[in-house]
Coordinates of C-alpha atoms and ligand atoms in Angstrom, one line a residue:
M69 CA 78.9 120.9 93.0
G70 CA 81.5 118.4 92.6
K71 CA 83.3 116.8 95.5
I72 CA 87.0 118.0 96.3
L73 CA 89.1 114.3 96.2
G74 CA 92.3 114.4 98.6
I75 CA 94.9 111.3 97.7
I76 CA 97.5 110.1 100.0
G77 CA 100.2 109.8 97.5
G78 CA 100.9 111.5 94.3
G79 CA 102.6 108.8 92.2
Q80 CA 101.4 107.0 89.1
L81 CA 98.4 106.1 90.6
G82 CA 97.6 108.9 91.9
M83 CA 98.0 110.5 88.5
M84 CA 96.0 108.0 86.9
L85 CA 93.0 108.7 89.6
T86 CA 93.6 112.5 88.8
E87 CA 93.3 111.8 85.0
A88 CA 90.1 109.7 86.0
A89 CA 88.8 112.6 88.3
K90 CA 89.0 115.0 85.4
R91 CA 86.6 112.7 83.2
M92 CA 83.9 113.3 85.9
P93 CA 84.0 117.0 86.6
E94 CA 80.6 117.1 87.7
E95 CA 81.4 114.9 90.6
I96 CA 84.9 115.9 91.5
S97 CA 85.9 119.8 91.1
K98 CA 89.4 119.1 92.4
V99 CA 92.3 117.0 93.2
I100 CA 94.9 117.4 96.1
V101 CA 97.9 114.8 96.7
L102 CA 99.9 114.5 99.7
D103 CA 103.2 113.3 98.5
P104 CA 107.1 114.4 99.6
T105 CA 108.1 114.4 96.3
K106 CA 108.0 118.2 94.5
N107 CA 106.1 117.8 91.0
C108 CA 105.2 114.1 91.7
P109 CA 103.3 112.3 88.7
A110 CA 99.9 113.7 89.8
T111 CA 100.9 117.2 89.9
Q112 CA 101.5 117.0 86.1
V113 CA 98.1 116.2 85.4
G114 CA 96.3 119.2 87.1
A115 CA 96.4 118.0 90.9
E116 CA 97.2 120.2 93.5
Q117 CA 99.9 119.1 96.1
I118 CA 100.7 119.4 99.7
I119 CA 104.4 118.6 99.8
S120 CA 104.8 116.2 103.0
D121 CA 105.8 113.0 104.2
F122 CA 102.7 110.6 103.8
K123 CA 102.3 109.9 107.0
D124 CA 102.5 113.1 108.6
A125 CA 99.6 114.4 111.1
K126 CA 99.9 117.8 110.4
S127 CA 99.7 117.6 106.5
I128 CA 96.9 115.1 106.8
H129 CA 94.8 117.2 108.9
E130 CA 95.4 120.0 106.4
L131 CA 94.5 117.8 103.4
A132 CA 91.3 116.5 105.2
Q133 CA 90.2 119.9 105.9
K134 CA 90.5 121.0 102.4
S135 CA 88.9 117.7 101.2
D136 CA 85.4 116.1 101.1
I137 CA 86.7 112.4 100.4
I138 CA 90.1 111.1 101.0
T139 CA 91.6 108.2 99.4
Y140 CA 95.0 106.7 99.1
E141 CA 97.4 105.2 96.5
I142 CA 99.9 103.8 98.8
E143 CA 99.4 101.2 101.8
S144 CA 102.0 103.1 104.1
G145 CA 99.5 106.1 105.1
N146 CA 99.2 106.6 109.1
S147 CA 95.8 104.7 109.4
D148 CA 95.4 106.4 113.0
V149 CA 95.6 109.8 111.9
L150 CA 93.5 108.9 109.1
K151 CA 90.8 107.8 111.5
S152 CA 91.0 110.8 113.5
V153 CA 90.0 112.8 110.6
Q154 CA 86.9 110.7 109.4
G155 CA 84.9 113.9 111.0
M156 CA 86.5 116.4 108.6
A157 CA 86.5 114.2 105.3
E158 CA 85.0 110.8 104.4
V159 CA 87.9 108.3 104.4
S160 CA 87.9 105.5 101.6
P161 CA 88.7 102.6 101.9
S162 CA 88.3 102.4 105.8
P163 CA 91.3 103.3 107.9
E164 CA 90.6 100.1 109.6
S165 CA 91.1 98.1 106.6
L166 CA 94.5 99.9 105.9
R167 CA 95.5 99.0 109.5
I168 CA 95.4 95.6 108.7
I169 CA 96.4 95.6 105.4
Q170 CA 99.4 97.7 105.9
D171 CA 100.9 95.1 108.5
K172 CA 101.8 91.9 106.4
L173 CA 101.4 89.8 109.6
L174 CA 98.2 91.4 110.7
Q175 CA 96.8 91.2 107.1
K176 CA 97.7 87.2 107.2
R177 CA 96.5 86.7 110.4
F178 CA 92.9 88.3 109.2
L179 CA 92.9 86.3 106.2
S180 CA 93.3 83.3 108.0
E181 CA 90.5 84.2 110.8
N182 CA 88.3 84.4 107.9
Q183 CA 89.0 81.1 106.2
I184 CA 90.7 82.8 103.0
P185 CA 93.2 80.4 101.9
I186 CA 97.0 81.7 102.6
S187 CA 100.6 80.1 102.9
E188 CA 101.5 79.1 106.3
F189 CA 103.3 82.2 108.2
I190 CA 104.7 82.9 111.8
Q191 CA 105.8 86.4 113.4
V192 CA 109.6 86.5 113.7
D193 CA 111.0 88.8 116.5
S194 CA 114.1 87.0 117.2
I195 CA 116.8 84.8 114.8
N196 CA 115.5 82.0 117.3
D197 CA 112.0 82.5 115.8
L198 CA 113.1 82.6 112.4
A199 CA 114.8 79.3 113.0
Q200 CA 111.7 77.6 114.6
G201 CA 109.9 78.8 111.3
L202 CA 112.4 77.3 108.9
A203 CA 112.6 73.8 110.7
K204 CA 108.5 74.2 110.5
F205 CA 108.3 75.1 106.9
G206 CA 111.7 74.1 105.5
Y207 CA 113.6 76.2 102.7
P208 CA 113.1 77.8 100.8
A209 CA 111.1 80.2 102.9
L210 CA 110.6 84.2 102.6
L211 CA 111.4 86.6 105.4
K212 CA 109.2 89.6 105.1
A213 CA 109.1 93.1 106.5
R214 CA 105.9 93.4 108.2
R215 CA 105.4 97.0 106.9
D216 CA 106.4 99.6 104.4
A217 CA 107.4 97.2 101.6
Y218 CA 106.6 97.4 97.9
D219 CA 107.9 95.9 94.7
G220 CA 109.2 93.1 96.5
R221 CA 111.8 95.5 98.6
G222 CA 110.9 94.1 101.7
N223 CA 111.3 90.4 101.1
F224 CA 114.4 88.1 101.6
K225 CA 114.5 84.4 100.2
I226 CA 116.0 82.2 102.4
N227 CA 117.2 79.1 100.4
S228 CA 119.3 77.4 103.0
S229 CA 120.6 77.7 106.8
K230 CA 123.3 79.4 105.1
D231 CA 121.5 82.5 104.3
V232 CA 119.8 82.7 107.6
Q233 CA 122.0 85.2 109.5
E234 CA 122.5 87.6 106.2
A235 CA 118.5 87.5 106.1
F236 CA 118.0 88.5 109.6
D237 CA 120.5 91.0 109.7
Y238 CA 119.4 92.4 106.3
F239 CA 116.1 93.9 108.1
N240 CA 118.0 95.8 110.7
G241 CA 115.7 95.5 113.4
Q242 CA 112.5 95.9 111.8
N243 CA 109.4 93.9 112.5
L244 CA 109.3 90.3 110.5
M245 CA 107.1 87.4 109.6
L246 CA 108.4 84.5 107.9
E247 CA 106.3 82.6 105.2
K248 CA 106.6 79.3 103.6
F249 CA 107.4 79.6 100.0
V250 CA 104.8 78.9 97.6
Q251 CA 105.7 76.7 94.6
F252 CA 103.3 78.3 92.2
K253 CA 102.3 77.6 88.8
K254 CA 101.1 81.1 88.2
E255 CA 100.5 84.3 89.8
V256 CA 97.2 86.1 89.4
S257 CA 95.0 89.0 90.7
V258 CA 91.5 90.1 90.5
I259 CA 90.4 93.8 90.9
V260 CA 87.6 94.0 93.1
G261 CA 85.5 97.1 93.7
R262 CA 82.9 98.1 96.2
N263 CA 81.1 101.2 96.4
T264 CA 79.9 102.9 99.5
K265 CA 76.3 101.2 99.0
G266 CA 77.7 97.8 99.1
Q267 CA 77.8 97.1 95.4
I268 CA 80.4 94.4 94.6
K269 CA 81.9 93.8 90.9
T270 CA 85.2 91.9 90.0
F271 CA 87.0 92.5 86.8
P272 CA 88.1 89.1 85.2
L273 CA 91.3 87.3 86.4
V274 CA 94.4 88.3 85.1
E275 CA 98.0 86.6 85.3
N276 CA 101.1 88.3 86.3
I277 CA 104.7 87.8 85.5
H278 CA 107.0 88.8 88.3
E279 CA 111.0 89.0 87.9
N280 CA 112.9 89.6 91.0
N281 CA 109.8 90.1 93.1
I282 CA 108.5 92.8 90.8
L283 CA 105.8 92.8 88.7
R284 CA 107.0 93.1 84.5
E285 CA 103.9 91.9 82.6
T286 CA 100.2 91.5 83.1
I287 CA 97.8 89.2 80.7
A288 CA 94.2 89.9 80.4
P289 CA 92.4 87.5 80.4
A290 CA 94.4 84.8 82.6
R291 CA 95.4 81.7 80.8
V292 CA 93.7 79.3 83.2
S293 CA 90.4 77.2 83.2
E294 CA 87.2 78.7 83.7
E295 CA 87.0 76.9 87.1
I296 CA 90.2 78.6 88.1
S297 CA 89.1 81.6 87.1
N298 CA 85.7 81.2 88.9
Q299 CA 87.3 79.9 92.0
A300 CA 89.7 83.1 91.9
E301 CA 87.0 85.9 91.6
E302 CA 84.6 84.1 94.4
I303 CA 87.7 84.3 96.6
A304 CA 88.1 87.6 95.9
K305 CA 84.5 88.6 96.5
K306 CA 84.8 87.0 99.7
T307 CA 88.0 88.9 100.8
I308 CA 86.4 92.1 100.0
T309 CA 83.0 90.8 101.9
V310 CA 85.0 90.6 105.2
L311 CA 87.2 93.8 104.8
K312 CA 85.4 97.2 105.6
G313 CA 85.1 100.1 103.2
A314 CA 84.8 101.3 99.7
G315 CA 87.2 101.5 97.1
V316 CA 89.1 99.0 94.5
F317 CA 91.1 96.8 95.9
G318 CA 93.7 94.2 94.1
I319 CA 93.6 91.0 95.4
E320 CA 97.2 89.0 94.5
M321 CA 96.9 85.2 94.2
F322 CA 98.9 82.0 93.7
V323 CA 97.6 79.2 91.6
T324 CA 99.6 76.0 92.8
F325 CA 100.6 73.1 90.6
E326 CA 97.6 71.2 92.5
N327 CA 95.1 73.8 90.9
D328 CA 94.7 75.3 94.8
I329 CA 94.4 79.3 94.9
L330 CA 96.4 81.0 97.7
V331 CA 96.0 84.8 98.4
N332 CA 99.5 86.2 98.3
E333 CA 98.3 89.7 99.3
I334 CA 95.9 92.4 99.4
A335 CA 96.4 96.0 98.1
P336 CA 93.6 98.4 99.2
R337 CA 93.8 100.3 96.4
V338 CA 94.0 100.7 92.5
H339 CA 96.5 97.7 91.6
N340 CA 99.1 97.8 88.8
S341 CA 97.9 94.7 87.5
G342 CA 94.7 96.8 86.9
H343 CA 96.4 98.9 84.5
H344 CA 95.2 97.1 81.2
T345 CA 91.7 97.9 82.3
L346 CA 92.9 101.8 81.1
Q347 CA 92.0 100.6 77.3
S348 CA 90.9 96.7 77.6
S349 CA 87.9 97.0 79.7
E350 CA 84.1 98.8 79.9
T351 CA 85.2 100.7 83.0
S352 CA 89.0 101.4 83.9
Q353 CA 90.1 100.6 87.7
F354 CA 90.8 104.2 88.3
D355 CA 87.2 105.3 87.1
Q356 CA 85.7 102.3 89.0
H357 CA 87.8 103.3 92.4
L358 CA 86.5 107.0 92.2
R359 CA 82.7 105.4 91.2
A360 CA 82.8 103.4 94.4
I361 CA 84.2 106.0 97.0
L362 CA 81.4 108.6 95.3
G363 CA 78.6 105.9 96.2
L364 CA 77.9 105.8 92.4
E365 CA 76.7 102.8 90.8
L366 CA 79.7 100.6 89.6
G367 CA 80.8 100.4 86.2
G368 CA 80.8 97.4 83.9
V369 CA 83.7 95.0 84.2
K370 CA 83.7 93.1 81.0
L371 CA 87.2 92.9 79.2
L372 CA 86.3 93.9 75.8
H373 CA 90.1 93.0 74.5
P374 CA 92.5 90.7 75.4
T375 CA 95.5 93.2 76.7
V376 CA 99.1 92.6 77.5
M377 CA 100.7 95.3 80.0
F378 CA 104.2 95.8 80.1
N379 CA 105.9 97.5 83.2
I380 CA 108.8 100.2 81.8
L381 CA 111.4 99.8 84.6
G382 CA 114.5 101.8 85.1
P383 CA 117.4 100.0 84.3
K384 CA 119.3 98.0 87.1
D385 CA 122.6 99.9 86.8
F386 CA 121.6 103.4 86.2
E387 CA 120.3 106.3 88.0
G388 CA 119.7 109.8 86.4
E389 CA 117.7 111.4 83.5
Y390 CA 116.7 109.2 80.4
M391 CA 115.8 109.6 76.8
P392 CA 112.2 110.5 76.0
I393 CA 110.0 107.4 75.3
K394 CA 107.7 107.3 72.3
I395 CA 105.9 104.8 70.2
S396 CA 103.6 105.0 67.8
E397 CA 101.7 101.7 66.5
E398 CA 98.1 100.4 66.1
N399 CA 96.2 99.2 69.1
V400 CA 99.6 100.1 71.3
F401 CA 99.1 102.6 74.1
L402 CA 102.2 104.0 76.0
K403 CA 101.8 105.7 79.4
M404 CA 104.6 107.5 81.0
Y405 CA 104.4 108.7 84.5
G406 CA 106.9 112.0 84.3
K407 CA 109.2 110.8 86.3
K408 CA 112.4 112.9 85.4
I409 CA 114.8 110.5 87.0
S410 CA 115.2 106.8 86.5
K411 CA 116.4 105.1 89.4
P412 CA 117.0 101.0 89.4
L413 CA 113.8 99.0 88.8
R414 CA 111.9 102.2 89.3
K415 CA 108.2 102.2 87.6
L416 CA 108.7 104.8 84.6
G417 CA 105.8 103.9 82.7
H418 CA 103.6 101.0 80.9
L419 CA 102.7 99.8 77.9
N420 CA 99.1 98.4 76.7
V421 CA 99.1 96.0 74.0
V422 CA 95.3 95.7 73.1
G423 CA 94.3 92.8 70.8
N424 CA 91.8 93.0 67.9
P425 CA 89.1 90.5 67.8
G426 CA 90.6 86.9 66.8
E427 CA 93.8 88.0 68.3
S428 CA 95.6 85.3 70.6
I429 CA 97.5 86.2 73.9
D430 CA 100.5 84.3 72.2
Y431 CA 100.4 86.8 69.1
L432 CA 100.0 89.8 71.7
L433 CA 103.1 88.6 73.5
Q434 CA 105.1 88.3 70.5
K435 CA 104.1 91.8 69.3
L436 CA 105.0 92.9 72.7
E437 CA 108.4 91.0 72.4
S438 CA 108.9 93.1 69.1
L439 CA 108.4 96.5 71.2
K440 CA 110.4 96.3 74.1
E441 CA 113.4 97.5 72.5
K442 CA 111.5 100.6 71.4
V443 CA 110.5 101.3 75.0
R444 CA 113.8 100.6 76.6
V445 CA 115.2 103.3 79.1
I446 CA 118.5 104.7 77.9
P447 CA 120.4 107.3 79.6
S448 CA 120.5 110.9 78.0
T449 CA 124.0 112.3 78.0
Ligands
ATP688 P1 104.3 94.3 95.6 O1 104.4 95.6 95.7 O2 104.8 93.9 94.0 O3 102.9 94.1 95.6 P2 105.0 93.2 97.8 O4 106.6 94.2 98.1 O5 104.2 93.7 98.7 O6 105.2 93.6 96.4 P3 104.8 90.6 98.0 O7 103.7 90.9 96.9 O8 104.8 90.1 99.2 O9 105.6 91.8 98.0 O10 105.9 89.6 97.0 C1 106.0 90.4 96.1 C2 106.5 88.9 95.0 O11 107.2 87.7 95.6 C3 105.3 88.2 94.8 O12 104.2 88.6 94.0 C4 105.6 86.6 94.8 O13 106.4 86.7 93.0 C5 106.8 86.6 95.5 N1 106.4 86.0 96.9 C6 105.8 86.6 97.6 N2 105.4 85.8 98.9 C7 105.8 84.6 98.6 C8 105.5 83.0 98.7 N3 105.3 83.1 100.0 N4 106.0 82.2 98.0 C9 106.4 82.3 97.0 N5 106.6 83.5 96.3 C10 106.4 84.6 96.9
MG689 MG1 102.7 92.2 96.4

């Protein structure tokens, strides 16, 4: 008999996990997501839904009662409640890892204690702490909300002493931390999975291009030396080794101009920079996550085709319904997330441009440029 999978969050990641679950009907018979938005993306591919806030204790209990295994697609779940329902359903990755990761300050302390290279940071509880941190790190520096941030929405870059008060006020009393700004050459990431039996596999290193703190493109494989990609994979393995729990983790890193690698942050879940694996790799990150939490042998992680992934984001100046996006091109795979309403910089879908043997990354990037107009989000009238 297949197991019932509960997922905290039913957005695009929950949607693609649900689709992966449907590819293994013997192992998973049903998916239930907990999400506050009615008709969230995961329900559109067959998941049942409990409509509720991600952190609501009663609803998490209900989900645990109905499920055999619980996982999550977002970091902002309630780790205490998830811990308390572990007797009712298996929770993967472990709520303890979630508790550490969901607070950026605890996460950075944890990484530092485990000798994983990161940028310097301090806790900020007052404007005085902030001033002290800036005196230590210099400008620019990044002030970050410790919790509930995503797509860079919890970051404020402080460029000079003129920005200090505005930055502090911007967060309106939230718990904060300050980080030294890393002058990086590239941003890269590794998707690493561990199953319940301890088997670990890392997908090859990819390169991420952000604009305004939000991921725009992923290039697989990363255009870096073999030495750097090996080093990054080692860091990812070390990171997952010190963290508890089964599942797939996204490890975001910076490569500096001195070729040092610093971890930016860990996502205890499938990750946007792993969407290329849907078409490029032996196993997709979504299948791998399910294999990991079910205790199955992990799938192969070989990159079969170089691939460029492009995020389709809502235009900055528009909120509302938009024209359907369709594209029909060889080796181009469009995935829309079924979100009816576009909002500024909201992730509405992605495009994977998959390479044939012999096609270079430069060629794929050019091809992507020629396709961007076709996947532009246009308001419907
Ligand atoms: P996401 O949901 O996209 O992972 P987030 O809201 O959790 O984002 P971070 O990952 O902390 O935020 O930061 C978003 C982006 O801001 C990073 O990918 C990077 O481009 C930039 N950034 C974050 N920290 C630093 C830093 N210390 N130095 C330089 N750039 C940084
Ligand atoms: Mg990040």
